[in-house]
Coordinates of N, CA and C and ligand atoms in Angstrom, one line a residue:
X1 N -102.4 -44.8 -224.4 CA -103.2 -44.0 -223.5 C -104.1 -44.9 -222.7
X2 N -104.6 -44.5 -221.4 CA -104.8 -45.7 -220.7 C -105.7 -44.8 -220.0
X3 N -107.1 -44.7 -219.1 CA -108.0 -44.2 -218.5 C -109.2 -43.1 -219.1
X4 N -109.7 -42.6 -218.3 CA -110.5 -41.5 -219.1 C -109.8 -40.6 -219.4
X5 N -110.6 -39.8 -220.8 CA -110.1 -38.6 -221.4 C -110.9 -37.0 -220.4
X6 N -110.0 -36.7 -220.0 CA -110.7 -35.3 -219.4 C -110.3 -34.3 -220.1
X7 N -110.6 -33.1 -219.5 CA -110.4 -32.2 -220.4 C -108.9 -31.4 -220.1
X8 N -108.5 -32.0 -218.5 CA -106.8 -31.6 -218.5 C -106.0 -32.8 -219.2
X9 N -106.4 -33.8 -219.9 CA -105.5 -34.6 -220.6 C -104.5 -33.9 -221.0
X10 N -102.7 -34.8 -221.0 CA -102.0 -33.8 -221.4 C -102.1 -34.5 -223.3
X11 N -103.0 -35.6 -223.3 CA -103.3 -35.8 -224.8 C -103.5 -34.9 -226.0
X12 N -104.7 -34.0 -225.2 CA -105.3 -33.1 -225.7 C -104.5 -32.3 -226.6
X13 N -103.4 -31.9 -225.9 CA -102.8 -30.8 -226.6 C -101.4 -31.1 -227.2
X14 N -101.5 -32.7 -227.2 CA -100.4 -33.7 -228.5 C -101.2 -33.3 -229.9
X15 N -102.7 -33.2 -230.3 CA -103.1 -33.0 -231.3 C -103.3 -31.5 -231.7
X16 N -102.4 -31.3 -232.3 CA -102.1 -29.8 -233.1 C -102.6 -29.2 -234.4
X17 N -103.9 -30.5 -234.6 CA -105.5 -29.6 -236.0 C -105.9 -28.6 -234.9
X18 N -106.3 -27.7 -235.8 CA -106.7 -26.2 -235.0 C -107.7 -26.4 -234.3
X19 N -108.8 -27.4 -234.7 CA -110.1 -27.7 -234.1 C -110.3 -28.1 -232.7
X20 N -108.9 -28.6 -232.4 CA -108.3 -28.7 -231.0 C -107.8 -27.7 -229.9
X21 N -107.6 -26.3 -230.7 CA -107.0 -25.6 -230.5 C -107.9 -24.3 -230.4
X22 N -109.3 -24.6 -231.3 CA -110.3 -23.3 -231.4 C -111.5 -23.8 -230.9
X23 N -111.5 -25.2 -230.6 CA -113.3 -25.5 -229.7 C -112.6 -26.1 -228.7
X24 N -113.4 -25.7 -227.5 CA -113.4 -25.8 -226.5 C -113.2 -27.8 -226.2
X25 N -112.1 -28.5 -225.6 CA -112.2 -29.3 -225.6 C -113.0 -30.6 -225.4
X26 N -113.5 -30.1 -224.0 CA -115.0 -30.5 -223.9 C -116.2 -30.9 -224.7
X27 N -116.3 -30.2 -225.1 CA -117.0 -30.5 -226.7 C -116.7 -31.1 -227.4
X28 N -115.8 -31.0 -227.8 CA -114.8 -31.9 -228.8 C -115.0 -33.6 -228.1
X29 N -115.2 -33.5 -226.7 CA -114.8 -35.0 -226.3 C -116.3 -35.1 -226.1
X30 N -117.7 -34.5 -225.7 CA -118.8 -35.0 -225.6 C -119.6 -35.2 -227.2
X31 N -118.7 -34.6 -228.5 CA -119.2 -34.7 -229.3 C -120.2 -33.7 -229.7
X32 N -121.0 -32.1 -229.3 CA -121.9 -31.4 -229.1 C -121.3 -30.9 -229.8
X33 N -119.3 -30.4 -230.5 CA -119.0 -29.1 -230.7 C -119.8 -28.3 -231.9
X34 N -120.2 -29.9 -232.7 CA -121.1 -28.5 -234.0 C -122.1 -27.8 -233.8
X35 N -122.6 -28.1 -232.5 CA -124.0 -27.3 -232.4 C -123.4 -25.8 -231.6
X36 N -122.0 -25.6 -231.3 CA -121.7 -24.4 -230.8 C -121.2 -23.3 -231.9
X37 N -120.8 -23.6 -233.4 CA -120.1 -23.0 -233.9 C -121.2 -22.6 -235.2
X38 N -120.5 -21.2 -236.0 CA -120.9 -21.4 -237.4 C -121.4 -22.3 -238.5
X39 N -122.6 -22.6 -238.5 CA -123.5 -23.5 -239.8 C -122.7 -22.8 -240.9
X40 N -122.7 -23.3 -242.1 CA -121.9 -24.8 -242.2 C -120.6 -24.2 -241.8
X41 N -120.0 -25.6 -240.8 CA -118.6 -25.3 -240.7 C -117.7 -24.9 -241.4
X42 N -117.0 -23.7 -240.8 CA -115.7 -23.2 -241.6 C -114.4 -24.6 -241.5
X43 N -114.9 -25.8 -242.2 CA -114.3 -26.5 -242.2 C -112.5 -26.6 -242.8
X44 N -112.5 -25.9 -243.7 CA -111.0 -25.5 -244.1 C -109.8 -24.1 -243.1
X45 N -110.4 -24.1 -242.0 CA -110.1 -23.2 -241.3 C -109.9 -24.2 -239.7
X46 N -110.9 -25.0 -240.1 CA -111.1 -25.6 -238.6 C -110.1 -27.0 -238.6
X47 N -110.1 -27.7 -240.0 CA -109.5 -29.1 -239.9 C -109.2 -28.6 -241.6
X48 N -108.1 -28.0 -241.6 CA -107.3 -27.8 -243.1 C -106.9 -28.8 -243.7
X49 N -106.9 -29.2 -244.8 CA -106.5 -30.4 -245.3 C -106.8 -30.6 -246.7
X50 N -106.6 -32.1 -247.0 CA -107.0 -32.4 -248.3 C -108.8 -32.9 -249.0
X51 N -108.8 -33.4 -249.4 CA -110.6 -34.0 -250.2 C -111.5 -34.5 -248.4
X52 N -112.2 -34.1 -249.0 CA -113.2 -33.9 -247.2 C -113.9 -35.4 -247.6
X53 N -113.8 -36.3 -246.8 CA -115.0 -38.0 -246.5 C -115.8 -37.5 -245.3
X54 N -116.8 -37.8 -245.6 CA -117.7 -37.8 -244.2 C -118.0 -39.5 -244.2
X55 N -118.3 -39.9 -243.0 CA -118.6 -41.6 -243.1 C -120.1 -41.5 -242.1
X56 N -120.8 -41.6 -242.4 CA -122.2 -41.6 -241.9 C -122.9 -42.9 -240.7
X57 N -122.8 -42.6 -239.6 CA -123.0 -44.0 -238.7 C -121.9 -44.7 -238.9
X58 N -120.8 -44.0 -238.3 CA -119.7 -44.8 -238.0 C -119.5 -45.9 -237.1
X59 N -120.1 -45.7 -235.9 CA -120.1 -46.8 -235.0 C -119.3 -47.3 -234.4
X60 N -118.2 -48.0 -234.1 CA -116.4 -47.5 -233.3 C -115.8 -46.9 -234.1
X61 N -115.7 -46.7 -235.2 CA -115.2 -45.8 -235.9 C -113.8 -46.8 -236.3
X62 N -114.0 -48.0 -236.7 CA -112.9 -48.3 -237.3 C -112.3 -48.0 -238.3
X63 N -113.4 -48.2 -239.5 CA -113.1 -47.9 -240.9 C -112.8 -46.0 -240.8
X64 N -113.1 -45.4 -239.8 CA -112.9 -44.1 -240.2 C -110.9 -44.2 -239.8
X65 N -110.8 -44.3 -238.6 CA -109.4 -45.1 -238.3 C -108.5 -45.0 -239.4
X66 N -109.2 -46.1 -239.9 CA -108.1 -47.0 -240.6 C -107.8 -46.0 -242.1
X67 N -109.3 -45.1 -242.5 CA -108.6 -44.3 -243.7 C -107.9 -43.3 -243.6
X68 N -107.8 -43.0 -242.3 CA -107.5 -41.5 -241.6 C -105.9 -41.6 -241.8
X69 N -105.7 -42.9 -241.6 CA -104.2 -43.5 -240.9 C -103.9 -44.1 -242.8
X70 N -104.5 -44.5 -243.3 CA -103.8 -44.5 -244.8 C -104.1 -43.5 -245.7
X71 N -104.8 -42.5 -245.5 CA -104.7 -40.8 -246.3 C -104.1 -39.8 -245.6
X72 N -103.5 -40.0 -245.0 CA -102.9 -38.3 -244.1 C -103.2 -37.5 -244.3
X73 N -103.0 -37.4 -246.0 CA -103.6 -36.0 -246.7 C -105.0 -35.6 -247.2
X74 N -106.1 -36.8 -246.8 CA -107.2 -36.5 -246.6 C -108.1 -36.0 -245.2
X75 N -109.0 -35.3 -245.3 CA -109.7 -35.4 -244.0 C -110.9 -36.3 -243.8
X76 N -111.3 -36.8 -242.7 CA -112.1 -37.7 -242.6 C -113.2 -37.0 -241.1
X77 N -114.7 -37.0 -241.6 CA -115.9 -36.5 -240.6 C -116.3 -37.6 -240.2
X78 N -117.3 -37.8 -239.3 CA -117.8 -38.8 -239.1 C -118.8 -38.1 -238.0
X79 N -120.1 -38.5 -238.8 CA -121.1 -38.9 -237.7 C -122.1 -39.9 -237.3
X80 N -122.1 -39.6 -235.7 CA -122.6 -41.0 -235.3 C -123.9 -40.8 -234.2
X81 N -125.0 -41.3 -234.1 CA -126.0 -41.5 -233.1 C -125.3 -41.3 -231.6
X82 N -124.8 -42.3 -231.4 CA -124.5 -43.2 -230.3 C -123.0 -42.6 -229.4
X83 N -123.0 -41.7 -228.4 CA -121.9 -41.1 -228.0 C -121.2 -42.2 -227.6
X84 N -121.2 -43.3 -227.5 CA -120.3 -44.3 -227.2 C -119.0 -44.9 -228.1
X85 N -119.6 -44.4 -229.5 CA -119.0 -45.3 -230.6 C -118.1 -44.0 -230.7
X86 N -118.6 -42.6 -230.6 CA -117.6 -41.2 -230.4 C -116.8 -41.2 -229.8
X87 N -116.9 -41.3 -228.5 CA -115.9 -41.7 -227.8 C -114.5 -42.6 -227.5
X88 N -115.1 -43.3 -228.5 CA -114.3 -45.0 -228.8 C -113.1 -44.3 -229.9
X89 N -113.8 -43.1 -230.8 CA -113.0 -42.8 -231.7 C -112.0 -42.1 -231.2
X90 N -112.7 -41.2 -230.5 CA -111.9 -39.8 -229.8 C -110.6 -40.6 -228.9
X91 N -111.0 -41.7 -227.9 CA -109.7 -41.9 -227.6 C -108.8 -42.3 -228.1
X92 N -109.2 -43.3 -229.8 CA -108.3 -43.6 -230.8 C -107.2 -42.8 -231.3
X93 N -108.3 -41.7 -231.7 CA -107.4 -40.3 -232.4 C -106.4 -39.8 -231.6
X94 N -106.9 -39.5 -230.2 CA -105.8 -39.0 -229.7 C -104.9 -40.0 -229.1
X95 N -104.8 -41.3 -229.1 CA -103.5 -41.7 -229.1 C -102.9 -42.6 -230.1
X96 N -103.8 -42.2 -231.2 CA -102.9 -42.3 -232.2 C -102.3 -40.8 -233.1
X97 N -102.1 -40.1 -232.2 CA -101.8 -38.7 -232.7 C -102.7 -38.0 -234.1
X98 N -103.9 -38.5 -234.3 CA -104.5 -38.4 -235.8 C -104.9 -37.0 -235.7
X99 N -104.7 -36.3 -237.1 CA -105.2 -34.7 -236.9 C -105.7 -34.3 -237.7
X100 N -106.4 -35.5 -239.1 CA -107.0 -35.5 -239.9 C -108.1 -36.3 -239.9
X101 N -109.3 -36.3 -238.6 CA -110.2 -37.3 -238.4 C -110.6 -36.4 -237.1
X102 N -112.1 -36.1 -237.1 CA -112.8 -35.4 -236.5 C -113.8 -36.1 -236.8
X103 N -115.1 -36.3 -235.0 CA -116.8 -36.8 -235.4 C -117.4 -35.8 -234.3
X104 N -118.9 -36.2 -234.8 CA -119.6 -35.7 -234.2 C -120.8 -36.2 -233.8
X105 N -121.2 -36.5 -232.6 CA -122.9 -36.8 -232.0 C -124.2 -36.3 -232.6
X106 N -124.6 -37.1 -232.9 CA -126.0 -36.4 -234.0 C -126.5 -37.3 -234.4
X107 N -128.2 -36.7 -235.1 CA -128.5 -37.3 -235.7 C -128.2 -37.1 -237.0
X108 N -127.9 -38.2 -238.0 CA -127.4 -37.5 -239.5 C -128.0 -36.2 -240.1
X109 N -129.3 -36.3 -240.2 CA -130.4 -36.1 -241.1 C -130.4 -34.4 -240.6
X110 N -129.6 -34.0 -239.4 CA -129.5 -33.0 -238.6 C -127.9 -32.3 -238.9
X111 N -127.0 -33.3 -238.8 CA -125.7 -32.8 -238.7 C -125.4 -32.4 -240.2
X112 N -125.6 -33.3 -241.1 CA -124.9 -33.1 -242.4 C -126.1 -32.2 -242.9
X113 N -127.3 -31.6 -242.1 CA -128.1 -30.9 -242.8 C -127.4 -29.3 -243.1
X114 N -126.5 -29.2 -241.6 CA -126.5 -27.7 -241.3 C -124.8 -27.4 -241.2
X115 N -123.8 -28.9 -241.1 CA -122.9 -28.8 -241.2 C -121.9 -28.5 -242.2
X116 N -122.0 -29.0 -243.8 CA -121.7 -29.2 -244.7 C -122.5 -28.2 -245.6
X117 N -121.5 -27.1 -246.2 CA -122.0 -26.6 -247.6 C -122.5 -27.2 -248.9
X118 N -123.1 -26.6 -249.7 CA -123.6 -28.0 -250.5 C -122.3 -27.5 -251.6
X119 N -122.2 -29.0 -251.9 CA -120.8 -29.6 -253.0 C -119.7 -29.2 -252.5
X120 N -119.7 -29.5 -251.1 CA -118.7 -29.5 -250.6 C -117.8 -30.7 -250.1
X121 N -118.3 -31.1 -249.9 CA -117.6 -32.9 -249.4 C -117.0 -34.0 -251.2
X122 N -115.8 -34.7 -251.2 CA -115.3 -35.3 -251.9 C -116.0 -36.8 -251.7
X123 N -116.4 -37.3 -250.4 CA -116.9 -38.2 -250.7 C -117.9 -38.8 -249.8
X124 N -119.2 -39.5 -249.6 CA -119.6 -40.0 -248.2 C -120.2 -41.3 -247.8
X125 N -119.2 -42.0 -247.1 CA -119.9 -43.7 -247.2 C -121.1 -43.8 -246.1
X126 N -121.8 -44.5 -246.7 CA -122.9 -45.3 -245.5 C -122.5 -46.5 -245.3
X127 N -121.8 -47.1 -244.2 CA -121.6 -48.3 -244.4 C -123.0 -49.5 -243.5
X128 N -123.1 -50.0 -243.9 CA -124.1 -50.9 -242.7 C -124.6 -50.1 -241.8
X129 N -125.2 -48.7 -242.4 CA -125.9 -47.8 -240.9 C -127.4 -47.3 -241.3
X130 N -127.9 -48.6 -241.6 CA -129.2 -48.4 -241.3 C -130.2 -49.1 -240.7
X131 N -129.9 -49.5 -239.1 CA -130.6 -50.5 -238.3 C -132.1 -50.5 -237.8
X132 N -132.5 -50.2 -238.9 CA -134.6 -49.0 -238.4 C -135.4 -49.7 -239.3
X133 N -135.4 -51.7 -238.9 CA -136.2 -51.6 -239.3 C -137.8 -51.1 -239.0
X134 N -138.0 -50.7 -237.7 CA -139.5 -50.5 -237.0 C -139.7 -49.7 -237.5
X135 N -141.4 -49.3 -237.7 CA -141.7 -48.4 -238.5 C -141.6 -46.8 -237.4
X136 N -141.8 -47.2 -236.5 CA -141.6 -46.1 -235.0 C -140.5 -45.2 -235.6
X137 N -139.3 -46.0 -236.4 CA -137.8 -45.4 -236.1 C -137.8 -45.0 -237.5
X138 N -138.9 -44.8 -238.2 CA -138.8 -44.7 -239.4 C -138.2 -43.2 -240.0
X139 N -138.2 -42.4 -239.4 CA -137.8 -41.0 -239.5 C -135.8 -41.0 -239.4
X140 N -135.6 -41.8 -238.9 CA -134.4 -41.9 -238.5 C -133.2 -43.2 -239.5
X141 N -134.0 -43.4 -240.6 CA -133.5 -43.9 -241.8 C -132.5 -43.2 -242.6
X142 N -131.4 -44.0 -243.2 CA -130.6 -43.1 -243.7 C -131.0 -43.6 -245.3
X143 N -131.3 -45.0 -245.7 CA -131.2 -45.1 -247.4 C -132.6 -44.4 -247.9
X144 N -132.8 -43.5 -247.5 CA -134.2 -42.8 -248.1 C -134.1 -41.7 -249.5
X145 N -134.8 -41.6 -250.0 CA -134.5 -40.6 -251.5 C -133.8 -39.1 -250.7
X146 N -135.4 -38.8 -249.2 CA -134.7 -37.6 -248.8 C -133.2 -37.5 -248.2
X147 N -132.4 -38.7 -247.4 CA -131.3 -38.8 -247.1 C -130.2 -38.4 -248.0
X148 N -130.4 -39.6 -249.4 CA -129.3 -39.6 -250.0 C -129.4 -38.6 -250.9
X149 N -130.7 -37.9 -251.5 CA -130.3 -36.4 -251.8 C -130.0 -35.5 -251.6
X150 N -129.9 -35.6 -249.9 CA -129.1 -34.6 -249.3 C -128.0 -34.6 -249.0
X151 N -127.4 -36.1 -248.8 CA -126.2 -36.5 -249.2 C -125.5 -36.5 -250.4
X152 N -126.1 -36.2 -251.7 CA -126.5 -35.9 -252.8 C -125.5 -34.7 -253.4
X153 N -126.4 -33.7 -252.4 CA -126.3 -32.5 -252.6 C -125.0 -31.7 -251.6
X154 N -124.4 -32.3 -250.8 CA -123.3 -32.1 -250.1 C -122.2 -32.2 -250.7
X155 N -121.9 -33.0 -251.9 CA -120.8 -33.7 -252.5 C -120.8 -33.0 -253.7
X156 N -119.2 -32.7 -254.3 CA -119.1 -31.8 -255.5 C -119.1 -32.8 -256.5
X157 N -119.2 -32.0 -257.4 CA -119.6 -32.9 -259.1 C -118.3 -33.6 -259.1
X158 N -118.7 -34.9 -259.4 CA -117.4 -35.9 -259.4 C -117.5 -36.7 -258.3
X159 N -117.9 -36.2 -257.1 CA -117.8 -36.9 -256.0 C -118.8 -37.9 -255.3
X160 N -118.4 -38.6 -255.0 CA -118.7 -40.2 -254.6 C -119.7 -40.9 -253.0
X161 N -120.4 -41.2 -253.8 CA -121.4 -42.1 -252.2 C -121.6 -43.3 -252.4
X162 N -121.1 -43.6 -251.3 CA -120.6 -45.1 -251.5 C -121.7 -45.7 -250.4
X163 N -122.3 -46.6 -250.3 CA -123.8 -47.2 -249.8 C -123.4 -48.8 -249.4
X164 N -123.5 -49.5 -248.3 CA -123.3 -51.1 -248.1 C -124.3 -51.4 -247.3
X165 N -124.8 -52.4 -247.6 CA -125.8 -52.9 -246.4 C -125.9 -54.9 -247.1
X166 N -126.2 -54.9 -245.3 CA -126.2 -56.9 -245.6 C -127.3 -57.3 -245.5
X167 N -128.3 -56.3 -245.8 CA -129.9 -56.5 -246.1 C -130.1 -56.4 -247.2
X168 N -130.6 -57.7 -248.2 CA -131.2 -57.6 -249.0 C -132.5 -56.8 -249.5
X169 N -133.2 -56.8 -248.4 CA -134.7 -56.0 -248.8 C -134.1 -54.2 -248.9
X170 N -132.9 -54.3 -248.0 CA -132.4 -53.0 -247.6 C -131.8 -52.2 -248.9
X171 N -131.1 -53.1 -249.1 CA -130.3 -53.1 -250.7 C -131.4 -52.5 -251.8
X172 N -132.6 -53.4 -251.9 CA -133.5 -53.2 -252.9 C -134.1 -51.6 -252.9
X173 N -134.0 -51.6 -252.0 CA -135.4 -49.9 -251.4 C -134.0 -48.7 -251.7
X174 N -132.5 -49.3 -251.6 CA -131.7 -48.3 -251.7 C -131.5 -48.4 -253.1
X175 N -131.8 -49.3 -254.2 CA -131.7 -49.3 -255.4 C -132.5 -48.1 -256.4
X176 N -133.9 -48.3 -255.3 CA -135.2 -47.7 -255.9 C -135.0 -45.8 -255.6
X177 N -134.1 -46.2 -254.1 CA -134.6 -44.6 -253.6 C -133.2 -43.8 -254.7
X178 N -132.4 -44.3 -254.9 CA -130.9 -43.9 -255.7 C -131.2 -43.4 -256.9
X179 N -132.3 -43.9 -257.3 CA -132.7 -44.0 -258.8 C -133.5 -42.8 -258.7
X180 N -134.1 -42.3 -257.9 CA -134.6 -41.0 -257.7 C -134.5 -39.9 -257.0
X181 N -132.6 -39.8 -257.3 CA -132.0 -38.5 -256.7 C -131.4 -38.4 -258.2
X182 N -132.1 -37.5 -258.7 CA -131.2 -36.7 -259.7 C -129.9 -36.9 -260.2
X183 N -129.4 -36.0 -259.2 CA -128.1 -35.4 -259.0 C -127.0 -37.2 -258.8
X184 N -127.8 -38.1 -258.9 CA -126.5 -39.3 -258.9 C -126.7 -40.1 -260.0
X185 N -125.9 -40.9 -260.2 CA -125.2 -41.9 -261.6 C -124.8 -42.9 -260.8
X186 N -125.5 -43.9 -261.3 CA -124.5 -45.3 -260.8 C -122.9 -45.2 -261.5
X187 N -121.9 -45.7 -260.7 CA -120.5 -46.0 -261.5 C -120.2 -47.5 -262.4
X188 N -121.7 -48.3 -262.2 CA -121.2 -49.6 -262.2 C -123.1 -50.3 -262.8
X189 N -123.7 -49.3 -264.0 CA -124.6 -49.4 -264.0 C -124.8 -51.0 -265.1
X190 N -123.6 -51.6 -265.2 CA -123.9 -52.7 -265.3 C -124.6 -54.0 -264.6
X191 N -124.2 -53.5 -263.6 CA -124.8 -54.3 -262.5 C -125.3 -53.5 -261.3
X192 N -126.4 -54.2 -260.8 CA -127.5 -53.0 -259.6 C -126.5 -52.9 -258.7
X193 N -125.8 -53.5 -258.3 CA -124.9 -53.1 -257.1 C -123.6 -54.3 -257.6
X194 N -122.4 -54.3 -255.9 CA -121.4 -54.9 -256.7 C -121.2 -55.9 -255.4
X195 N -120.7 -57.2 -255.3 CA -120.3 -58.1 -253.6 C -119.4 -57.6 -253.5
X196 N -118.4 -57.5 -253.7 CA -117.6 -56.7 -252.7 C -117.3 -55.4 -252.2
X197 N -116.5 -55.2 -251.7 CA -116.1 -53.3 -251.1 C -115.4 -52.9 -252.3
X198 N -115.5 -51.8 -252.5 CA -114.4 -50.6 -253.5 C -113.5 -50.3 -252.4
X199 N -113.7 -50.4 -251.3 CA -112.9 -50.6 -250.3 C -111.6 -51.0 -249.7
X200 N -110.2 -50.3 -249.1 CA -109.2 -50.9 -249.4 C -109.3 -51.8 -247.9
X201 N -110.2 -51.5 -246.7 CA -110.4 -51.7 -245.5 C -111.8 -52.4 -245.3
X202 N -112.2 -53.4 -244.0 CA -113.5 -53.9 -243.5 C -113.8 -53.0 -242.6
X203 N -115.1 -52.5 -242.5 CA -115.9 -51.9 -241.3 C -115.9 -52.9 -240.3
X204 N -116.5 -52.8 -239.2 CA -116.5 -53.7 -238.0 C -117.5 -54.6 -238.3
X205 N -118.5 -54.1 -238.4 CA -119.8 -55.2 -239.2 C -119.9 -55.7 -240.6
X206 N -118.9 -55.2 -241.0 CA -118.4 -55.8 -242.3 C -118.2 -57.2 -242.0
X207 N -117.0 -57.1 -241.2 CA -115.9 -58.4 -240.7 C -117.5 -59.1 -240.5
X208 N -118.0 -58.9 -239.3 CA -119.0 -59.5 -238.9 C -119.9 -60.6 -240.0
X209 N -120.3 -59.7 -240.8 CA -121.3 -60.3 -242.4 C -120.5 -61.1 -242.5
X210 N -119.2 -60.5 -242.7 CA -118.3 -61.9 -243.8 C -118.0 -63.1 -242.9
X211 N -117.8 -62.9 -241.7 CA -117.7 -64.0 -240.8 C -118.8 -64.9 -240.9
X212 N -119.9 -64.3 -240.9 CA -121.3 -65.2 -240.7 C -122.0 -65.4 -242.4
X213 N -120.7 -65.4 -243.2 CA -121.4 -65.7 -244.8 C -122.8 -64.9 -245.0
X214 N -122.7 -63.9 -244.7 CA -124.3 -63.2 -245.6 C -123.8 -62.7 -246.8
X215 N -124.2 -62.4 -247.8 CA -124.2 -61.7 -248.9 C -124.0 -60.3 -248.4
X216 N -123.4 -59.5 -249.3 CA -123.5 -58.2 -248.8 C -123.7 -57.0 -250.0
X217 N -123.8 -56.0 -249.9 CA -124.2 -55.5 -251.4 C -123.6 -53.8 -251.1
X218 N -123.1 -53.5 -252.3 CA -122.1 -52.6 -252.1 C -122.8 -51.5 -253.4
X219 N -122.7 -50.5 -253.5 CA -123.3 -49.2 -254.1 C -122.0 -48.1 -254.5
X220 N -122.0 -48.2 -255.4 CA -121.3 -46.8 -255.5 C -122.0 -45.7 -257.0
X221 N -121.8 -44.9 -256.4 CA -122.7 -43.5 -256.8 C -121.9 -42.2 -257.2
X222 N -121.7 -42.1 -258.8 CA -121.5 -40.5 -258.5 C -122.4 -39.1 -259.1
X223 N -121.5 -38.2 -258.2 CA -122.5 -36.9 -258.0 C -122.0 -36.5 -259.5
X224 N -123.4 -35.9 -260.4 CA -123.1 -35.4 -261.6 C -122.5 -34.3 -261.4
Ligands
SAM1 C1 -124.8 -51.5 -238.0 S1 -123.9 -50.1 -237.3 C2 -122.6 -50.0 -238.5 C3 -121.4 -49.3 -238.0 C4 -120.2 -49.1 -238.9 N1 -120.5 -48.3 -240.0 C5 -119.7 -50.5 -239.4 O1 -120.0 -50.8 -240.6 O2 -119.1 -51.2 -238.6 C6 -125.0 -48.7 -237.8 C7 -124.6 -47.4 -237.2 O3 -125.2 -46.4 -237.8 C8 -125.6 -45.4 -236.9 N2 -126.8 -44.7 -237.4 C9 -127.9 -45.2 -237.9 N3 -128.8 -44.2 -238.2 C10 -128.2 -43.0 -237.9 C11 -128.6 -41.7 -238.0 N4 -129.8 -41.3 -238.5 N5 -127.7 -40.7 -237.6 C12 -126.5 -41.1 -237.1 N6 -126.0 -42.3 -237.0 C13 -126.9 -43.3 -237.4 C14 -126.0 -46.3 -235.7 O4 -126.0 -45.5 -234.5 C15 -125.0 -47.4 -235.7 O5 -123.8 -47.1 -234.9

């Protein structure tokens, strides 16, 4: 596919998830659709499928991509700040025909507040999306006790939050805030976190860290 996506694309209507078919397209491509529909999404109506990932600050949306296209039979959410990195996805998806990979424009702390029933999601990564260090942007942090317990609290018993960052100081404060959500268990309480991904794919700033040798520190968490 090759130019902009409008809303007479004859793309549009190569993708045959109902979500394509029941919100208004437009939406769909500026990224606003959740704020027009039913809190929490009638997600098994809208995008039927298998174990729900949400990926939190996706950013081009590779790693969403890439799992979308090796689970079929999972569904994959994603949300992201930055309509740019949405858009980067949206024209992926539709020409790579994907009909198990839907995002949305937001801020997290907003979207997965009112989107997502609680224990509803199978799994939710944060990969490298916490760029605040200024105290101004401090509201807009994702490794916080309040974040990840509400991340917490979205995911069914058994289900998994998976946490990366190539900040050490970052790593530490997510150590401390993990340790006081309840509702999670380290999987790997051997060790405070693990260097590599549980991962079968690199995020884009993944590649990046590893390219430029930083250490990187990986989290995985499950919901009791
Ligand atoms: C360093 S990038 C990482 C992108 C991608 N996950 C990767 O690993 O390549 C961090 C991303 O998280 C997003 N982000 C940070 N805080 C967010 C928030 N509160 N809500 C939504 N997105 C957020 C940013 O907009 C940015 O695109």
């Amino acid at each position: 596919m090759s130019g902009k996506i409008t809303r007479g694309s004859s793309e549009l209507w190569r993708i045959p998830s109902p979500l394509w078919k029941r919100i208004d397209p437009a939406r769909l491509l500026l990224g606003d659709w959740w704020k027009e529909v039913d809190h929490p999404v009638a997600w098994d109506e809208l995008l039927p499928g298998g174990a729900m990932h949400l990926d939190v600050g996706f950013g081009g949306g590779e790693f969403l991509l890439g799992m979308a296209r090796l689970h079929p039979d999972r569904r994959f959410v994603g949300v992201e700040r930055f309509a740019e990195g949405h858009r980067n996805l949206v024209k992926n998806v539709l020409r790579m025909g994907l009909e198990n990979v839907v995002s949305a424009v937001g801020d997290a702390h907003v979207v997965v507040g009112i989107c997502f029933a609680d224990g509803s999601l199978d799994g939710v990564t944060l990969n490298f999306s916490d760029p605040w260090p200024k105290a101004r942007h401090a509201s807009r942090r994702l490794f916080t006790e309040e974040f990840l317990g509400l991340a917490a609290r979205k995911l069914r018993p058994g289900g998994r939050l998976c946490l990366a960052t190539d900040d050490a100081a970052y790593a530490e404060q997510a150590l401390g805030d993990l340790a006081k959500v309840p509702l999670l268990a380290s999987t790997h309480p051997e060790v405070r976190w693990m260097d590599v991904s549980p991962y079968p794919l690199r995020t884009r700033y993944e590649e990046k860290w590893i390219r430029e040798g930083r250490p990187l520190h990986y989290f995985v968490y499950g919901r009791r």
